[in-house]
Coordinates of C-alpha atoms in Angstrom, one line a residue:
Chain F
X1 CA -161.9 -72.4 -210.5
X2 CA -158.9 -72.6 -212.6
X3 CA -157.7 -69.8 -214.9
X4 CA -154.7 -68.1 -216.4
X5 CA -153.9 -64.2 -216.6
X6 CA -152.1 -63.0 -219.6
X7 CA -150.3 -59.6 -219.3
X8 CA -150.2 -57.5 -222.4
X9 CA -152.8 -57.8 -224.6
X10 CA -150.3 -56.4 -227.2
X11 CA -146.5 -57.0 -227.6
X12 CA -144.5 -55.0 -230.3
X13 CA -140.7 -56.2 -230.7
X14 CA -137.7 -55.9 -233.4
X15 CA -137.3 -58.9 -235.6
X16 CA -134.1 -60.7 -233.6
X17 CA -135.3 -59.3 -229.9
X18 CA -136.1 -61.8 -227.3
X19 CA -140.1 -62.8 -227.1
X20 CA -141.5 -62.9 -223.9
X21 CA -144.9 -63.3 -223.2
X22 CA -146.6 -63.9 -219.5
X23 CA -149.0 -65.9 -218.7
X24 CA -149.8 -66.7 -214.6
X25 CA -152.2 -69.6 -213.7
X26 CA -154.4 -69.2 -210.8
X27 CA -154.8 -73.1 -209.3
X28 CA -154.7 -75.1 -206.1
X29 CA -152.1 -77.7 -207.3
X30 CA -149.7 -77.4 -210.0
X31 CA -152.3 -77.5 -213.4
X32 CA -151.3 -78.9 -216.9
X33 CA -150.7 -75.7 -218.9
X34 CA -150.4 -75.3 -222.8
X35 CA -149.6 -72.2 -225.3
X36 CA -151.6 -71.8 -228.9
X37 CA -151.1 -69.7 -231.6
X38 CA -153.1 -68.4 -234.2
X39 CA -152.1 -66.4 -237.4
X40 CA -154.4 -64.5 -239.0
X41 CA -157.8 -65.9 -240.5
X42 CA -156.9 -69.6 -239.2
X43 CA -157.3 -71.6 -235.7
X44 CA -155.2 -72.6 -233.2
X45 CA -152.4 -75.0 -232.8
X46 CA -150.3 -76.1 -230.3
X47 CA -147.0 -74.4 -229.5
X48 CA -145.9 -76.7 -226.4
X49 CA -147.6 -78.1 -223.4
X50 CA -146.7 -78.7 -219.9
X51 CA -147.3 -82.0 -218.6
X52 CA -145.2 -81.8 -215.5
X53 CA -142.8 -84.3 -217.1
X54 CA -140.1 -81.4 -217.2
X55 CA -140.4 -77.8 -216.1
X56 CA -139.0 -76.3 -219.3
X57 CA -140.9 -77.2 -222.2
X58 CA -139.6 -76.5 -225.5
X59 CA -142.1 -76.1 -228.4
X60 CA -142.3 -75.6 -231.8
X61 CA -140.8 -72.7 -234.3
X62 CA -137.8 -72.1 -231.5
X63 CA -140.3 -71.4 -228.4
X64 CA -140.4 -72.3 -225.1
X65 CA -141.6 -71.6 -222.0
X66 CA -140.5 -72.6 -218.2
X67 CA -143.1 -73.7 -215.4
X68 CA -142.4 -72.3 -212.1
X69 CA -144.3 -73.1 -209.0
X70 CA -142.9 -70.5 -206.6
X71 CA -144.6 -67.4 -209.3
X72 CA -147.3 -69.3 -210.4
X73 CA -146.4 -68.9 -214.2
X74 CA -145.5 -69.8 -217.4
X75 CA -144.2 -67.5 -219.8
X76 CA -143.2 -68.0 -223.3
X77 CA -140.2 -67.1 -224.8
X78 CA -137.7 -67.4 -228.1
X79 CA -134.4 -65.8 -228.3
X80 CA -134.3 -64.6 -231.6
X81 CA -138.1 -63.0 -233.2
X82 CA -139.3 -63.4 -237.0
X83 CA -141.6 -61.5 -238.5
X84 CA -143.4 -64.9 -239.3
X85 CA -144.0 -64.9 -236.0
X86 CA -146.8 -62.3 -235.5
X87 CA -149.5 -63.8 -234.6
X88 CA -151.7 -64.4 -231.2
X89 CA -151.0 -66.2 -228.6
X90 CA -152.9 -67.8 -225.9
X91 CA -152.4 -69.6 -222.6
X92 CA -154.6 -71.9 -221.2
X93 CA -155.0 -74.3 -218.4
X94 CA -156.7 -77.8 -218.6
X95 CA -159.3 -78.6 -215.4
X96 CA -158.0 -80.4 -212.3
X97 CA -160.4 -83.4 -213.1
X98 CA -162.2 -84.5 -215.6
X99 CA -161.7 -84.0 -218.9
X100 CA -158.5 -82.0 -221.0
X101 CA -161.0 -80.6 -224.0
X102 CA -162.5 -78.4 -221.1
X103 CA -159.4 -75.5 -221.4
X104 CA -159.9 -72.6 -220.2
X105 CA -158.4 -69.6 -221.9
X106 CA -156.6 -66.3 -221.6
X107 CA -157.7 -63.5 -223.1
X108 CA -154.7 -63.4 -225.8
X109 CA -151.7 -61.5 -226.6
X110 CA -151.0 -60.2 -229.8
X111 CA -147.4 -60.2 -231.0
X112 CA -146.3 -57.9 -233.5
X113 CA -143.1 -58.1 -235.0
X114 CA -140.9 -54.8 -236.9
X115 CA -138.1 -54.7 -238.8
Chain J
X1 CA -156.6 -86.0 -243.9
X2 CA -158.0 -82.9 -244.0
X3 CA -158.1 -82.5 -240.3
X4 CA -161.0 -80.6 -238.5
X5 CA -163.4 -78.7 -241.1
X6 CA -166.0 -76.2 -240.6
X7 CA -168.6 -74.9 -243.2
X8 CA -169.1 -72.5 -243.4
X9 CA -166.3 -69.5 -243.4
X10 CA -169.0 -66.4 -243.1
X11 CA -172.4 -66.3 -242.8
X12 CA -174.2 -63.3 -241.5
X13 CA -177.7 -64.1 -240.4
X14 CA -180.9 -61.6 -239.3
X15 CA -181.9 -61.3 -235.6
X16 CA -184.4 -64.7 -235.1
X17 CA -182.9 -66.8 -237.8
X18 CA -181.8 -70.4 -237.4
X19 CA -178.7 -72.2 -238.9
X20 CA -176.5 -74.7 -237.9
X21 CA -172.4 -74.5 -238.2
X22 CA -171.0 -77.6 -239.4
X23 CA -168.0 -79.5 -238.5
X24 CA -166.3 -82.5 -239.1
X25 CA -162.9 -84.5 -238.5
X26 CA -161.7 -87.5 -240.0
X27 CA -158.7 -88.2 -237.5
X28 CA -161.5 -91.0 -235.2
X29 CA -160.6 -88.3 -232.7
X30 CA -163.3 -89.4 -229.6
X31 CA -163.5 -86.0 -228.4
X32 CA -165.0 -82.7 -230.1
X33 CA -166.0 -79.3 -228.9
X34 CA -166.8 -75.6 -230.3
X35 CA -166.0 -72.4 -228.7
X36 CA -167.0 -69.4 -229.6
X37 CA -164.1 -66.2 -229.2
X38 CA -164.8 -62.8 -228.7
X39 CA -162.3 -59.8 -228.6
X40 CA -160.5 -59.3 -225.6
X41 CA -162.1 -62.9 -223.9
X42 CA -160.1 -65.7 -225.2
X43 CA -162.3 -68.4 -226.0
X44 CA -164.7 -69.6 -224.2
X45 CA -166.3 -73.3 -224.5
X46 CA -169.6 -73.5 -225.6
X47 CA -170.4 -77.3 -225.7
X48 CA -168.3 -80.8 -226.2
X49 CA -168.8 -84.5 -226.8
X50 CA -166.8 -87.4 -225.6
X51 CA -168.4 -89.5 -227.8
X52 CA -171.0 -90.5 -230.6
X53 CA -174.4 -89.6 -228.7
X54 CA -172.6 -87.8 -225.6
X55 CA -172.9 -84.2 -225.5
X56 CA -172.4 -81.4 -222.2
X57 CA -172.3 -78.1 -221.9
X58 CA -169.5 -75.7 -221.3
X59 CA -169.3 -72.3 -220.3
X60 CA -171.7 -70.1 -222.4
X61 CA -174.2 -73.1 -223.9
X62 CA -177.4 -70.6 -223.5
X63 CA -178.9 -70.2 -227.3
X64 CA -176.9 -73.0 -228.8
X65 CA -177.6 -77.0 -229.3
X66 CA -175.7 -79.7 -230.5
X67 CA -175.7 -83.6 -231.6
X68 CA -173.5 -86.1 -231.9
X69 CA -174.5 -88.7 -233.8
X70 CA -171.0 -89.9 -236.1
X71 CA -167.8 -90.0 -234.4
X72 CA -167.1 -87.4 -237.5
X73 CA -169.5 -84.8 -237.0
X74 CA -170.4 -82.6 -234.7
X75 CA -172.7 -79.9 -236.1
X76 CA -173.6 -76.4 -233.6
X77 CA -177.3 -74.9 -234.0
X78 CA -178.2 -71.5 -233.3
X79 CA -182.0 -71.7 -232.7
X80 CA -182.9 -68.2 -232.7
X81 CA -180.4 -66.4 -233.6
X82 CA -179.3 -63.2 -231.6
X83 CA -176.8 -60.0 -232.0
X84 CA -174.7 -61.3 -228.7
X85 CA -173.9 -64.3 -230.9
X86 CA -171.9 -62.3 -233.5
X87 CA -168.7 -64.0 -232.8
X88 CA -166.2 -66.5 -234.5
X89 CA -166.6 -70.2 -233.5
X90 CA -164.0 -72.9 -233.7
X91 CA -164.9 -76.5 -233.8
X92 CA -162.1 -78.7 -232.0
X93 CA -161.0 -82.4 -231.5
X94 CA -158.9 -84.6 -229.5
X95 CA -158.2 -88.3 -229.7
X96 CA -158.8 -88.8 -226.4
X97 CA -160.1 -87.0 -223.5
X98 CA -157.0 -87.0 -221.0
X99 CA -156.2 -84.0 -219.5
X100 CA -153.3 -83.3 -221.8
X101 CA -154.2 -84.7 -224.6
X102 CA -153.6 -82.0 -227.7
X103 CA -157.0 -80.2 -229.3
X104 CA -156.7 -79.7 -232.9
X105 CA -158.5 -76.6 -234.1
X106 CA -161.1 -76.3 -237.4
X107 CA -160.4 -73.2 -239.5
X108 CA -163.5 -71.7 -238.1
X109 CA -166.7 -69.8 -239.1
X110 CA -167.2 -66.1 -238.7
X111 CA -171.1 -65.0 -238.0
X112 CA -172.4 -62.1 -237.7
X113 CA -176.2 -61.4 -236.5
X114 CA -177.4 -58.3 -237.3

């Protein structure tokens, strides 16, 4: 079975450091792979998908995150952090077959964001 | 449009009650689904619907039920109610059920089972 392996279930930077969080997929064959976020008391939405169409993906609110095969990942990233951008963040994988409303889910990081 | 809804926010419920979580979109999405999420597990899919009067389970359907019979509405029962289901559920939809098709996300419903 497909699934994804965040590490860091909490990430603390300085507003204007670099983000980075991982996320490694465990699958046969190179698996569609998206990012959410959610911000306090609401649900998720998509930050950027990968579709293989292009191995770096850019997203929304300055993030993106790079596909690569060889380490089995796809972390997310953005150059410059705000503090609107605490929040959680998930990766998740969509099944082989069948169909995409089926994700599977990491278990979340949670970004926290100083001045 | 107001997107996905869910009714309602809170609701805390005793150990054997029954209630049913409600949720709706009004995008003709085809697909819907709820998950549940728990602290430190992500989320994890309960049940989903490809279509008015198509329903499957997901990962953890034990304890819950659904229906589908609007393309609109897709409403979760809890039949007896338990402490394990303390948890907050989301309600999602898609317009279609490719595999990368994007799943917007209901504000969701916090319960709590005492």
């Amino acid at each position: 079975a497909q699934s994804v392996t965040q590490l860091g279930s909490h990430v603390s930077v300085s507003e204007g450091a670099l983000v980075l969080l991982r996320c490694n997929y465990s699958s046969s064959v190179p698996p569609y792979l998206f990012w959410y976020v959610q911000y306090p008391n609401q649900g998720l939405q998509l930050l950027l998908k990968y579709t293989s169409a292009a191995t770096l993906v850019k997203g929304i609110n300055g993030f993106e995150a790079e596909f690569k095969k060889s380490e089995t990942s796809f972390h997310l990233t953005k150059p410059s952090a705000h503090m609107s951008d605490a929040a959680e963040y998930f990766c998740a994988v969509s099944p082989l077959t069948g169909t995409a409303s089926k994700l599977t889910f990491g278990t979340g990081t949670r970004l926290q964001v100083t001045l | 449009n107001a997107g996905v809804t869910q009714t309602p926010k809170f609701q805390v419920l005793k150990t054997g009650q029954s209630m049913t979580l409600q949720c709706a979109q009004d995008m003709n999405h085809e697909y819907m689904s709820w998950y549940r999420q728990d602290p430190g597990m992500g989320l994890r899919l309960i049940h989903y619907s490809v279509g008015a009067g198509i329903t499957d389970q997901g990962e953890v359907p034990n304890g819950y039920n659904v229906s589908r019979s609007t393309t609109e509405d897709f409403p979760l029962r809890l039949l007896s109610a338990a402490p394990s289901q303390t948890s907050v559920y989301f309600c999602a939809s898609s317009y279609g059920t490719g595999r990368t098709d994007t799943q917007y996300f209901g504000p969701g419903t916090r319960l709590t089972v005492l």
